[in-house]
Amino acid sequence: MSQSKKVKLPPVADAVSEASGYSSSRREALKTLGRVTAAVAASTTLPRFSIAGAQASSRYAKYKGSTVVISLPAHPHFDAATKVFSQFTRETGIKVETDRIDTSRMKDKQLLELGKAKGDYDVVTFIATWKGEYVKKKLIEEMQPYLSNAALADPDYALADVVPAYLQNIGLVGGKKGYLPGPGAKLYGLPSGAETSIMAYRKDILADLKLKPPASYAELEAMLPIIQDKGKIGALTSRGKSGHEAMHGFLLHLNPMGGEVLDDNWKPAFQEAPGVKALEFMQKVVDTGPKGIPSFGFGEMSNAFLQGEAAIYIDSISIFGPVADESKSRIKGKVGYALHPKAERYSSQTGGFGLAIPANSANKEAAFLFIQWLTSKAQDLTIARLGGNAMRTSTISSPALRALFPQYATLKEQIKYANPDWRPIIPEWDTLDVQIIGVAVNDGLTGKAAAAALQSAVAPTTELMQRAGYYK
């Protein structure tokens, strides 16, 4: 890597002491999170040059003719993002090759490649929950040296413009809890395909039934049987397949209901009253929703809404593009958007995907240039216009984008409640998510009482956390 001036991230944990959770005021916490991200961004202030065009040309010249290989998922955001890859090649002379596979198989293949002395990938698209494991195993590069390298860094990149909760949730490792701002926090990835949750609903069906979009879980729960009975359609679609999918659906309701997966001492908390309430709510969703929810993954869940089999959707903003795509949707023009309903509090998902540079890549600098370009202001707006997920505040606030997708007005409000501590982002998460709690949640959707289903996951969770050294 070219010689660079390194800028050390400041110790930001003191400023964020209570901001990552919901200990006092949610709005105050969000303000603090914003200040913390601004501090992180300030620590990576990029050098400015008087001749921007010449600098950009110089930045890419050394790497013209090289090729970067990116591992990415089959996902609506990347349906949009891949459409601009050829533009990157035209502008820079750097070619892009893709290895696009199903998300469920992507991590296994990445671990295989990243574990080699020299792997095939120069860029990996990772799910936020993988970041701790990848860093612990020293598989991906820290981003700071690249962002501080005057020969590579775009002076107009504007890291502070990235949605704070996305940057923290996807990019930071170290700090508070090991994955939030604080002493030792370092940036290892940049969001691309980041997401929060939002509610989409059939305007025509709710209007026919004289129902308003539910603002609270109480209102939502009350209308589920009404929609099923009088609307002759499934009410709320949901993920439910055993493992990650069921766990994701559970988390969508656990957080607003005031629950958490693990407490501050890493002890199981998902089985407490808010968790039981969340799973009992999911049981009602199964009873009143489209048929097959206990076997639904993301694709089946979203497709039920897109094909007119469900009246309400509460999940990722990645639904934006498909709803407007007539090749995927039967409900174009019939959908409205509203905030993820409130229970004990407003809280919405943070997660989705980020981009990182493998430690064993032979083209690290070209890989950084590609990541930087793809997540720049200009490309973020372009990808959002194509139906991808916006990751920048400026994009979400864009009048031009809002004219095309009015739902961005709702997203601008929703993003205030995006919770970067939506679930513990620790190396053990995949086991908890896929093999333990996600299985218990599915048990609750297929006949087992909610309290008993969740309680069955307490002992194996405790044992896993004990083995991993979380209890002193």
Tab-separated table of C-alpha atoms in Angstrom:
chain	number	residue	atom	x	y	z
A	1	MET	CA	0.000	0.000	0.000
A	2	SER	CA	1.283	3.520	-0.771
A	3	GLN	CA	2.676	5.509	2.130
A	4	SER	CA	-0.080	7.404	3.892
A	5	LYS	CA	-0.600	9.787	6.745
A	6	LYS	CA	-2.550	7.950	9.413
A	7	VAL	CA	-5.130	9.767	11.481
A	8	LYS	CA	-6.051	8.122	14.765
A	9	LEU	CA	-9.707	7.782	15.650
A	10	PRO	CA	-10.590	9.665	18.855
A	11	PRO	CA	-11.788	7.888	21.993
A	12	VAL	CA	-15.504	8.401	21.574
A	13	ALA	CA	-16.930	5.986	24.156
A	14	ASP	CA	-17.296	8.639	26.846
A	15	ALA	CA	-19.498	10.709	24.585
A	16	VAL	CA	-21.658	7.725	23.723
A	17	SER	CA	-21.895	6.180	27.192
A	18	GLU	CA	-25.625	5.658	27.093
A	19	ALA	CA	-26.390	6.569	23.517
A	20	SER	CA	-26.208	3.129	21.989
A	21	GLY	CA	-29.259	1.923	23.888
A	22	TYR	CA	-32.498	3.348	25.174
A	23	SER	CA	-31.495	4.147	28.760
A	24	SER	CA	-33.136	7.591	29.025
A	25	SER	CA	-34.239	9.662	26.072
A	26	ARG	CA	-34.260	8.016	22.635
A	27	ARG	CA	-34.078	11.322	20.815
A	28	GLU	CA	-31.223	12.533	23.001
A	29	ALA	CA	-29.434	9.253	22.375
A	30	LEU	CA	-29.768	9.716	18.640
A	31	LYS	CA	-28.389	13.234	18.883
A	32	THR	CA	-25.426	11.864	20.778
A	33	LEU	CA	-24.924	9.122	18.201
A	34	GLY	CA	-24.886	11.777	15.512
A	35	ARG	CA	-22.252	13.750	17.404
A	36	VAL	CA	-20.171	10.628	17.848
A	37	THR	CA	-20.300	9.803	14.147
A	38	ALA	CA	-19.396	13.383	13.367
A	39	ALA	CA	-16.373	12.924	15.638
A	40	VAL	CA	-15.403	9.766	13.781
A	41	ALA	CA	-15.882	11.541	10.476
A	42	ALA	CA	-13.860	14.530	11.698
A	43	SER	CA	-11.031	12.184	12.525
A	44	THR	CA	-10.950	11.115	8.897
A	45	THR	CA	-11.039	14.573	7.372
A	46	LEU	CA	-9.735	14.182	3.887
A	47	PRO	CA	-7.166	16.475	2.281
A	48	ARG	CA	-8.437	19.084	-0.151
A	49	PHE	CA	-6.927	19.873	-3.511
A	50	SER	CA	-7.390	22.893	-5.694
A	51	ILE	CA	-7.660	20.945	-8.948
A	52	ALA	CA	-10.232	18.255	-8.171
A	53	GLY	CA	-10.437	16.864	-11.689
A	54	ALA	CA	-6.689	16.451	-12.022
A	55	GLN	CA	-6.512	14.796	-8.626
A	56	ALA	CA	-9.244	12.292	-9.572
A	57	SER	CA	-7.432	11.432	-12.795
A	58	SER	CA	-4.173	10.966	-10.904
A	59	ARG	CA	-5.887	8.864	-8.266
A	60	TYR	CA	-6.923	6.222	-10.805
A	61	ALA	CA	-4.064	6.360	-13.330
A	62	LYS	CA	-1.794	3.893	-11.541
A	63	TYR	CA	-4.521	1.249	-11.479
A	64	LYS	CA	-5.834	1.539	-15.038
A	65	GLY	CA	-6.122	-1.902	-16.584
A	66	SER	CA	-6.331	-3.703	-13.255
A	67	THR	CA	-9.338	-5.809	-12.204
A	68	VAL	CA	-11.148	-5.962	-8.879
A	69	VAL	CA	-13.277	-8.982	-8.051
A	70	ILE	CA	-16.233	-8.424	-5.739
A	71	SER	CA	-18.220	-11.007	-3.799
A	72	LEU	CA	-21.810	-9.833	-3.589
A	73	PRO	CA	-25.264	-11.271	-2.879
A	74	ALA	CA	-28.339	-11.792	-4.979
A	75	HIS	CA	-30.322	-8.941	-3.449
A	76	PRO	CA	-32.493	-6.049	-4.734
A	77	HIS	CA	-29.947	-3.410	-3.737
A	78	PHE	CA	-27.241	-5.050	-5.814
A	79	ASP	CA	-29.639	-5.460	-8.706
A	80	ALA	CA	-29.373	-1.679	-8.845
A	81	ALA	CA	-25.731	-1.267	-7.828
A	82	THR	CA	-24.317	-3.582	-10.489
A	83	LYS	CA	-25.864	-1.384	-13.177
A	84	VAL	CA	-23.269	1.331	-12.474
A	85	PHE	CA	-20.181	-0.900	-12.422
A	86	SER	CA	-19.522	-0.323	-16.128
A	87	GLN	CA	-19.530	3.427	-15.497
A	88	PHE	CA	-16.768	2.966	-12.924
A	89	THR	CA	-14.692	1.151	-15.527
A	90	ARG	CA	-15.279	3.904	-18.106
A	91	GLU	CA	-14.237	6.596	-15.644
A	92	THR	CA	-11.243	4.843	-14.108
A	93	GLY	CA	-10.040	2.104	-16.424
A	94	ILE	CA	-10.393	-0.397	-13.571
A	95	LYS	CA	-12.401	-3.483	-14.503
A	96	VAL	CA	-14.917	-5.089	-12.147
A	97	GLU	CA	-15.723	-8.791	-12.009
A	98	THR	CA	-18.527	-10.107	-9.808
A	99	ASP	CA	-19.137	-13.354	-7.988
A	100	ARG	CA	-22.823	-13.155	-7.144
A	101	ILE	CA	-24.382	-15.920	-5.068
A	102	ASP	CA	-27.250	-16.468	-2.689
A	103	THR	CA	-26.779	-14.740	0.658
A	104	SER	CA	-27.161	-18.024	2.535
A	105	ARG	CA	-24.023	-19.401	0.827
A	106	MET	CA	-21.992	-16.208	0.598
A	107	LYS	CA	-20.316	-16.289	4.006
A	108	ASP	CA	-19.064	-19.862	3.669
A	109	LYS	CA	-17.475	-19.076	0.332
A	110	GLN	CA	-15.972	-15.841	1.619
A	111	LEU	CA	-14.433	-17.585	4.628
A	112	LEU	CA	-12.885	-20.140	2.277
A	113	GLU	CA	-11.371	-17.444	0.054
A	114	LEU	CA	-10.361	-15.092	2.868
A	115	GLY	CA	-8.567	-17.924	4.644
A	116	LYS	CA	-6.169	-18.522	1.741
A	117	ALA	CA	-2.733	-16.958	1.422
A	118	LYS	CA	-4.128	-15.216	-1.649
A	119	GLY	CA	-7.844	-15.298	-2.290
A	120	ASP	CA	-9.921	-14.535	-5.360
A	121	TYR	CA	-11.706	-11.512	-3.884
A	122	ASP	CA	-10.631	-7.883	-3.726
A	123	VAL	CA	-13.924	-6.648	-2.235
A	124	VAL	CA	-16.329	-8.588	-0.050
A	125	THR	CA	-19.914	-7.666	0.647
A	126	PHE	CA	-20.604	-8.677	4.218
A	127	ILE	CA	-23.682	-8.691	6.427
A	128	ALA	CA	-23.288	-6.385	9.432
A	129	THR	CA	-23.311	-9.289	11.880
A	130	TRP	CA	-20.220	-10.846	10.265
A	131	LYS	CA	-17.937	-7.884	10.900
A	132	GLY	CA	-16.744	-8.896	14.378
A	133	GLU	CA	-15.824	-12.398	13.269
A	134	TYR	CA	-14.010	-11.142	10.160
A	135	VAL	CA	-11.987	-8.656	12.197
A	136	LYS	CA	-11.254	-11.157	14.984
A	137	LYS	CA	-9.870	-13.556	12.372
A	138	LYS	CA	-7.923	-10.712	10.698
A	139	LEU	CA	-9.637	-11.305	7.374
A	140	ILE	CA	-10.440	-7.698	6.400
A	141	GLU	CA	-8.532	-4.419	6.318
A	142	GLU	CA	-9.066	-1.356	8.459
A	143	MET	CA	-10.430	1.468	6.299
A	144	GLN	CA	-8.776	4.382	8.097
A	145	PRO	CA	-5.356	4.177	6.410
A	146	TYR	CA	-7.015	4.322	2.994
A	147	LEU	CA	-9.300	7.208	3.924
A	148	SER	CA	-6.240	9.093	5.178
A	149	ASN	CA	-4.090	8.399	2.119
A	150	ALA	CA	-3.919	11.584	0.043
A	151	ALA	CA	-3.077	9.603	-3.085
A	152	LEU	CA	-6.298	7.574	-2.849
A	153	ALA	CA	-8.860	9.536	-0.857
A	154	ASP	CA	-11.549	11.610	-2.523
A	155	PRO	CA	-11.578	15.000	-0.744
A	156	ASP	CA	-15.315	15.268	-1.395
A	157	TYR	CA	-16.234	11.858	-0.003
A	158	ALA	CA	-17.945	13.331	3.108
A	159	LEU	CA	-17.928	10.482	5.609
A	160	ALA	CA	-20.112	12.576	7.932
A	161	ASP	CA	-22.887	12.378	5.316
A	162	VAL	CA	-23.231	8.615	5.809
A	163	VAL	CA	-26.246	7.835	8.036
A	164	PRO	CA	-24.677	7.606	11.528
A	165	ALA	CA	-26.514	4.461	12.616
A	166	TYR	CA	-25.518	2.697	9.387
A	167	LEU	CA	-21.863	3.652	9.690
A	168	GLN	CA	-21.702	2.462	13.291
A	169	ASN	CA	-23.743	-0.699	12.821
A	170	ILE	CA	-21.947	-1.851	9.693
A	171	GLY	CA	-18.508	-0.274	9.889
A	172	LEU	CA	-17.248	-0.086	13.468
A	173	VAL	CA	-15.507	-2.849	15.393
A	174	GLY	CA	-14.213	-2.260	18.900
A	175	GLY	CA	-15.533	0.397	21.256
A	176	LYS	CA	-18.562	-0.128	23.451
A	177	LYS	CA	-19.689	-3.771	23.451
A	178	GLY	CA	-17.080	-4.435	20.798
A	179	TYR	CA	-19.142	-3.028	17.933
A	180	LEU	CA	-20.189	0.540	18.806
A	181	PRO	CA	-18.316	3.856	19.140
A	182	GLY	CA	-15.840	4.029	22.009
A	183	PRO	CA	-12.153	3.556	22.819
A	184	GLY	CA	-10.585	1.231	20.293
A	185	ALA	CA	-13.349	1.594	17.715
A	186	LYS	CA	-12.033	1.321	14.164
A	187	LEU	CA	-13.732	1.460	10.799
A	188	TYR	CA	-13.566	-1.760	8.781
A	189	GLY	CA	-16.318	-1.319	6.210
A	190	LEU	CA	-18.537	1.177	4.446
A	191	PRO	CA	-22.293	0.670	4.012
A	192	SER	CA	-23.727	-0.425	0.685
A	193	GLY	CA	-27.140	-1.998	0.890
A	194	ALA	CA	-27.599	-0.785	4.457
A	195	GLU	CA	-31.171	-0.838	5.619
A	196	THR	CA	-33.684	-0.031	8.283
A	197	SER	CA	-37.228	-1.283	8.676
A	198	ILE	CA	-40.355	0.513	7.558
A	199	MET	CA	-44.040	-0.256	7.098
A	200	ALA	CA	-45.600	-0.567	3.653
A	201	TYR	CA	-49.337	-1.069	3.224
A	202	ARG	CA	-51.994	-1.429	0.577
A	203	LYS	CA	-53.695	1.942	0.389
A	204	ASP	CA	-56.669	0.540	-1.492
A	205	ILE	CA	-57.394	-2.253	0.975
A	206	LEU	CA	-57.107	-0.119	4.082
A	207	ALA	CA	-59.283	2.548	2.453
A	208	ASP	CA	-61.971	-0.014	1.556
A	209	LEU	CA	-62.010	-1.223	5.159
A	210	LYS	CA	-61.979	2.364	6.480
A	211	LEU	CA	-58.748	1.687	8.343
A	212	LYS	CA	-55.845	4.052	8.878
A	213	PRO	CA	-52.239	2.915	8.716
A	214	PRO	CA	-51.482	1.699	12.243
A	215	ALA	CA	-49.263	4.023	14.268
A	216	SER	CA	-48.960	1.617	17.195
A	217	TYR	CA	-48.699	-2.099	17.746
A	218	ALA	CA	-52.050	-2.013	19.551
A	219	GLU	CA	-53.698	-0.614	16.421
A	220	LEU	CA	-51.842	-3.073	14.195
A	221	GLU	CA	-52.787	-6.091	16.284
A	222	ALA	CA	-56.437	-5.048	16.371
A	223	MET	CA	-56.707	-4.793	12.593
A	224	LEU	CA	-55.028	-8.098	11.690
A	225	PRO	CA	-58.198	-10.229	11.973
A	226	ILE	CA	-60.288	-7.477	10.350
A	227	ILE	CA	-58.095	-7.466	7.261
A	228	GLN	CA	-58.121	-11.247	7.066
A	229	ASP	CA	-61.873	-11.541	7.564
A	230	LYS	CA	-63.259	-8.561	5.675
A	231	GLY	CA	-60.426	-7.892	3.260
A	232	LYS	CA	-60.166	-11.527	2.223
A	233	ILE	CA	-56.376	-11.227	2.152
A	234	GLY	CA	-53.502	-12.048	4.452
A	235	ALA	CA	-52.932	-9.217	6.896
A	236	LEU	CA	-49.207	-8.871	7.705
A	237	THR	CA	-46.531	-10.815	5.866
A	238	SER	CA	-43.519	-12.007	7.848
A	239	ARG	CA	-40.375	-14.056	7.786
A	240	GLY	CA	-40.648	-17.257	9.820
A	241	LYS	CA	-38.325	-19.947	8.475
A	242	SER	CA	-36.283	-21.637	11.197
A	243	GLY	CA	-33.002	-19.893	11.944
A	244	HIS	CA	-31.985	-16.442	10.767
A	245	GLU	CA	-35.277	-15.622	9.041
A	246	ALA	CA	-37.441	-16.343	12.096
A	247	MET	CA	-34.994	-14.478	14.304
A	248	HIS	CA	-35.084	-11.439	12.027
A	249	GLY	CA	-38.873	-11.386	12.183
A	250	PHE	CA	-38.734	-11.686	15.978
A	251	LEU	CA	-36.256	-8.810	16.319
A	252	LEU	CA	-38.517	-6.528	14.272
A	253	HIS	CA	-41.021	-6.667	17.147
A	254	LEU	CA	-38.753	-7.346	20.135
A	255	ASN	CA	-37.010	-3.979	19.897
A	256	PRO	CA	-40.119	-1.762	19.713
A	257	MET	CA	-41.638	-3.784	22.581
A	258	GLY	CA	-38.712	-2.836	24.796
A	259	GLY	CA	-36.816	-6.109	24.684
A	260	GLU	CA	-33.273	-7.122	23.930
A	261	VAL	CA	-31.498	-10.339	23.057
A	262	LEU	CA	-28.813	-10.111	25.753
A	263	ASP	CA	-28.573	-7.746	28.700
A	264	ASP	CA	-25.584	-5.551	29.519
A	265	ASN	CA	-23.902	-8.498	31.209
A	266	TRP	CA	-24.395	-10.730	28.136
A	267	LYS	CA	-27.054	-12.798	29.904
A	268	PRO	CA	-30.130	-14.003	27.938
A	269	ALA	CA	-32.972	-11.473	27.958
A	270	PHE	CA	-34.993	-12.543	24.906
A	271	GLN	CA	-37.147	-14.862	27.051
A	272	GLU	CA	-38.365	-12.055	29.314
A	273	ALA	CA	-41.811	-10.446	29.065
A	274	PRO	CA	-41.126	-8.274	25.982
A	275	GLY	CA	-39.780	-11.311	24.108
A	276	VAL	CA	-42.790	-13.440	24.979
A	277	LYS	CA	-45.052	-10.612	23.869
A	278	ALA	CA	-43.167	-10.274	20.579
A	279	LEU	CA	-43.424	-13.991	19.814
A	280	GLU	CA	-47.106	-14.083	20.760
A	281	PHE	CA	-47.631	-11.219	18.330
A	282	MET	CA	-45.870	-13.230	15.627
A	283	GLN	CA	-48.193	-16.153	16.340
A	284	LYS	CA	-51.142	-13.864	15.605
A	285	VAL	CA	-49.408	-12.769	12.415
A	286	VAL	CA	-49.158	-16.418	11.341
A	287	ASP	CA	-52.847	-16.958	12.117
A	288	THR	CA	-54.011	-13.946	10.085
A	289	GLY	CA	-51.317	-13.592	7.433
A	290	PRO	CA	-50.621	-15.268	4.116
A	291	LYS	CA	-50.307	-19.033	4.264
A	292	GLY	CA	-46.866	-20.472	4.868
A	293	ILE	CA	-45.185	-17.863	7.090
A	294	PRO	CA	-43.328	-20.477	9.216
A	295	SER	CA	-41.443	-21.463	6.050
A	296	PHE	CA	-40.961	-17.928	4.672
A	297	GLY	CA	-37.533	-16.440	4.102
A	298	PHE	CA	-37.009	-12.860	2.963
A	299	GLY	CA	-37.940	-13.683	-0.628
A	300	GLU	CA	-41.182	-15.465	0.172
A	301	MET	CA	-42.159	-12.849	2.739
A	302	SER	CA	-41.657	-9.906	0.400
A	303	ASN	CA	-43.124	-11.744	-2.592
A	304	ALA	CA	-46.372	-12.342	-0.663
A	305	PHE	CA	-46.750	-8.580	-0.422
A	306	LEU	CA	-45.640	-7.871	-3.982
A	307	GLN	CA	-48.047	-10.435	-5.416
A	308	GLY	CA	-51.056	-9.108	-3.492
A	309	GLU	CA	-51.284	-11.873	-0.897
A	310	ALA	CA	-50.765	-9.589	2.116
A	311	ALA	CA	-51.958	-6.089	2.963
A	312	ILE	CA	-49.107	-4.977	5.239
A	313	TYR	CA	-45.336	-5.373	5.180
A	314	ILE	CA	-42.942	-4.486	8.028
A	315	ASP	CA	-39.357	-5.232	7.123
A	316	SER	CA	-36.443	-3.814	5.158
A	317	ILE	CA	-36.594	-0.718	2.961
A	318	SER	CA	-35.302	-2.967	0.179
A	319	ILE	CA	-38.980	-3.308	-0.757
A	320	PHE	CA	-38.887	0.194	-2.302
A	321	GLY	CA	-37.451	-0.845	-5.640
A	322	PRO	CA	-39.424	-4.067	-6.204
A	323	VAL	CA	-42.771	-2.391	-5.392
A	324	ALA	CA	-42.214	0.035	-8.259
A	325	ASP	CA	-40.968	-2.656	-10.658
A	326	GLU	CA	-43.844	-4.043	-12.738
A	327	SER	CA	-41.826	-7.159	-13.550
A	328	LYS	CA	-41.816	-8.036	-9.826
A	329	SER	CA	-44.911	-6.334	-8.468
A	330	ARG	CA	-48.655	-6.530	-9.005
A	331	ILE	CA	-49.281	-3.641	-6.621
A	332	LYS	CA	-47.442	-0.728	-8.220
A	333	GLY	CA	-49.276	2.503	-7.417
A	334	LYS	CA	-51.274	0.911	-4.585
A	335	VAL	CA	-48.699	1.132	-1.796
A	336	GLY	CA	-48.284	3.683	0.968
A	337	TYR	CA	-45.530	3.927	3.568
A	338	ALA	CA	-45.525	4.786	7.262
A	339	LEU	CA	-43.233	4.527	10.262
A	340	HIS	CA	-42.539	1.153	11.793
A	341	PRO	CA	-45.280	1.180	14.490
A	342	LYS	CA	-44.517	2.167	18.053
A	343	ALA	CA	-44.956	-0.128	21.059
A	344	GLU	CA	-42.977	0.801	24.173
A	345	ARG	CA	-40.794	2.906	21.903
A	346	TYR	CA	-40.017	3.603	18.288
A	347	SER	CA	-37.185	1.381	17.126
A	348	SER	CA	-36.252	0.163	13.694
A	349	GLN	CA	-33.744	-2.199	12.210
A	350	THR	CA	-30.176	-1.467	11.329
A	351	GLY	CA	-28.348	-3.977	9.231
A	352	GLY	CA	-27.895	-4.993	5.670
A	353	PHE	CA	-24.591	-4.992	3.866
A	354	GLY	CA	-21.220	-3.317	3.887
A	355	LEU	CA	-18.122	-3.448	1.697
A	356	ALA	CA	-14.686	-4.411	2.967
A	357	ILE	CA	-11.210	-5.103	1.606
A	358	PRO	CA	-9.865	-8.625	2.203
A	359	ALA	CA	-6.528	-8.795	3.982
A	360	ASN	CA	-5.305	-11.249	1.346
A	361	SER	CA	-6.302	-9.185	-1.693
A	362	ALA	CA	-3.574	-8.441	-4.211
A	363	ASN	CA	-5.397	-5.272	-5.362
A	364	LYS	CA	-6.221	-3.485	-2.109
A	365	GLU	CA	-5.782	0.067	-3.341
A	366	ALA	CA	-7.872	-0.453	-6.473
A	367	ALA	CA	-10.447	-2.177	-4.288
A	368	PHE	CA	-10.609	0.856	-2.017
A	369	LEU	CA	-11.024	3.160	-4.999
A	370	PHE	CA	-13.967	1.068	-6.165
A	371	ILE	CA	-15.623	1.042	-2.718
A	372	GLN	CA	-15.069	4.782	-2.332
A	373	TRP	CA	-16.556	5.507	-5.766
A	374	LEU	CA	-19.543	3.187	-5.293
A	375	THR	CA	-20.473	4.742	-1.936
A	376	SER	CA	-19.855	8.349	-2.976
A	377	LYS	CA	-22.618	10.949	-2.938
A	378	ALA	CA	-23.131	10.793	-6.693
A	379	GLN	CA	-23.330	7.023	-6.925
A	380	ASP	CA	-25.448	6.624	-3.809
A	381	LEU	CA	-28.046	8.905	-5.390
A	382	THR	CA	-27.814	7.079	-8.726
A	383	ILE	CA	-28.225	3.649	-7.119
A	384	ALA	CA	-31.172	4.856	-5.037
A	385	ARG	CA	-32.833	6.185	-8.188
A	386	LEU	CA	-32.395	2.712	-9.684
A	387	GLY	CA	-34.159	1.151	-6.699
A	388	GLY	CA	-31.245	0.474	-4.331
A	389	ASN	CA	-30.941	1.401	-0.668
A	390	ALA	CA	-29.686	4.910	0.106
A	391	MET	CA	-26.939	5.098	2.750
A	392	ARG	CA	-26.350	8.848	2.822
A	393	THR	CA	-28.307	11.612	4.537
A	394	SER	CA	-28.002	13.800	1.434
A	395	THR	CA	-29.554	11.081	-0.725
A	396	ILE	CA	-32.441	10.454	1.649
A	397	SER	CA	-33.084	14.222	1.731
A	398	SER	CA	-32.820	14.689	-2.048
A	399	PRO	CA	-35.867	16.488	-3.526
A	400	ALA	CA	-35.198	14.798	-6.880
A	401	LEU	CA	-35.242	11.354	-5.297
A	402	ARG	CA	-38.334	12.165	-3.269
A	403	ALA	CA	-40.114	13.213	-6.446
A	404	LEU	CA	-39.388	9.756	-7.837
A	405	PHE	CA	-39.949	7.845	-4.583
A	406	PRO	CA	-42.200	9.834	-2.181
A	407	GLN	CA	-41.551	7.211	0.519
A	408	TYR	CA	-38.160	8.819	1.155
A	409	ALA	CA	-40.013	11.473	3.161
A	410	THR	CA	-41.071	8.676	5.511
A	411	LEU	CA	-37.589	7.161	5.494
A	412	LYS	CA	-36.081	10.488	6.523
A	413	GLU	CA	-38.213	10.338	9.673
A	414	GLN	CA	-37.752	6.594	10.180
A	415	ILE	CA	-33.971	6.829	10.130
A	416	LYS	CA	-34.108	8.828	13.369
A	417	TYR	CA	-35.165	5.643	15.145
A	418	ALA	CA	-32.698	3.259	13.497
A	419	ASN	CA	-31.042	1.406	16.364
A	420	PRO	CA	-27.360	0.505	15.812
A	421	ASP	CA	-27.591	-1.914	18.756
A	422	TRP	CA	-30.593	-3.733	17.263
A	423	ARG	CA	-28.988	-7.069	18.143
A	424	PRO	CA	-25.549	-8.012	19.516
A	425	ILE	CA	-22.983	-7.933	16.719
A	426	ILE	CA	-20.547	-10.413	18.186
A	427	PRO	CA	-18.674	-13.347	16.616
A	428	GLU	CA	-21.102	-15.742	18.324
A	429	TRP	CA	-24.141	-14.127	16.744
A	430	ASP	CA	-24.452	-16.517	13.812
A	431	THR	CA	-24.740	-19.457	16.192
A	432	LEU	CA	-27.318	-17.674	18.347
A	433	ASP	CA	-29.205	-16.461	15.306
A	434	VAL	CA	-29.242	-19.600	13.169
A	435	GLN	CA	-28.848	-22.534	15.515
A	436	ILE	CA	-30.354	-21.508	18.852
A	437	ILE	CA	-32.792	-18.589	19.202
A	438	GLY	CA	-33.946	-18.609	15.572
A	439	VAL	CA	-34.884	-22.274	15.950
A	440	ALA	CA	-36.800	-21.556	19.164
A	441	VAL	CA	-38.748	-18.740	17.513
A	442	ASN	CA	-39.783	-21.035	14.680
A	443	ASP	CA	-40.883	-23.595	17.271
A	444	GLY	CA	-43.172	-20.898	18.634
A	445	LEU	CA	-44.631	-20.362	15.173
A	446	THR	CA	-45.326	-24.041	14.619
A	447	GLY	CA	-47.235	-24.998	17.746
A	448	LYS	CA	-45.113	-24.472	20.845
A	449	ALA	CA	-46.208	-21.899	23.462
A	450	ALA	CA	-44.227	-18.668	23.142
A	451	ALA	CA	-42.798	-18.653	26.676
A	452	ALA	CA	-41.786	-22.311	26.501
A	453	ALA	CA	-40.225	-21.917	23.057
A	454	LEU	CA	-38.036	-19.023	24.138
A	455	GLN	CA	-37.136	-20.615	27.452
A	456	SER	CA	-35.786	-23.638	25.565
A	457	ALA	CA	-33.073	-21.409	24.093
A	458	VAL	CA	-31.870	-19.943	27.387
A	459	ALA	CA	-29.632	-22.836	28.478
A	460	PRO	CA	-27.809	-23.290	25.139
A	461	THR	CA	-27.372	-19.512	24.856
A	462	THR	CA	-25.891	-19.317	28.341
A	463	GLU	CA	-23.598	-22.245	27.627
A	464	LEU	CA	-22.353	-20.689	24.382
A	465	MET	CA	-21.657	-17.338	26.017
A	466	GLN	CA	-19.916	-19.067	28.921
A	467	ARG	CA	-17.637	-21.008	26.578
A	468	ALA	CA	-16.850	-17.839	24.661
A	469	GLY	CA	-15.625	-16.145	27.825
A	470	TYR	CA	-18.295	-13.492	28.324
A	471	TYR	CA	-18.876	-14.401	31.970
A	472	LYS	CA	-16.102	-13.730	34.442
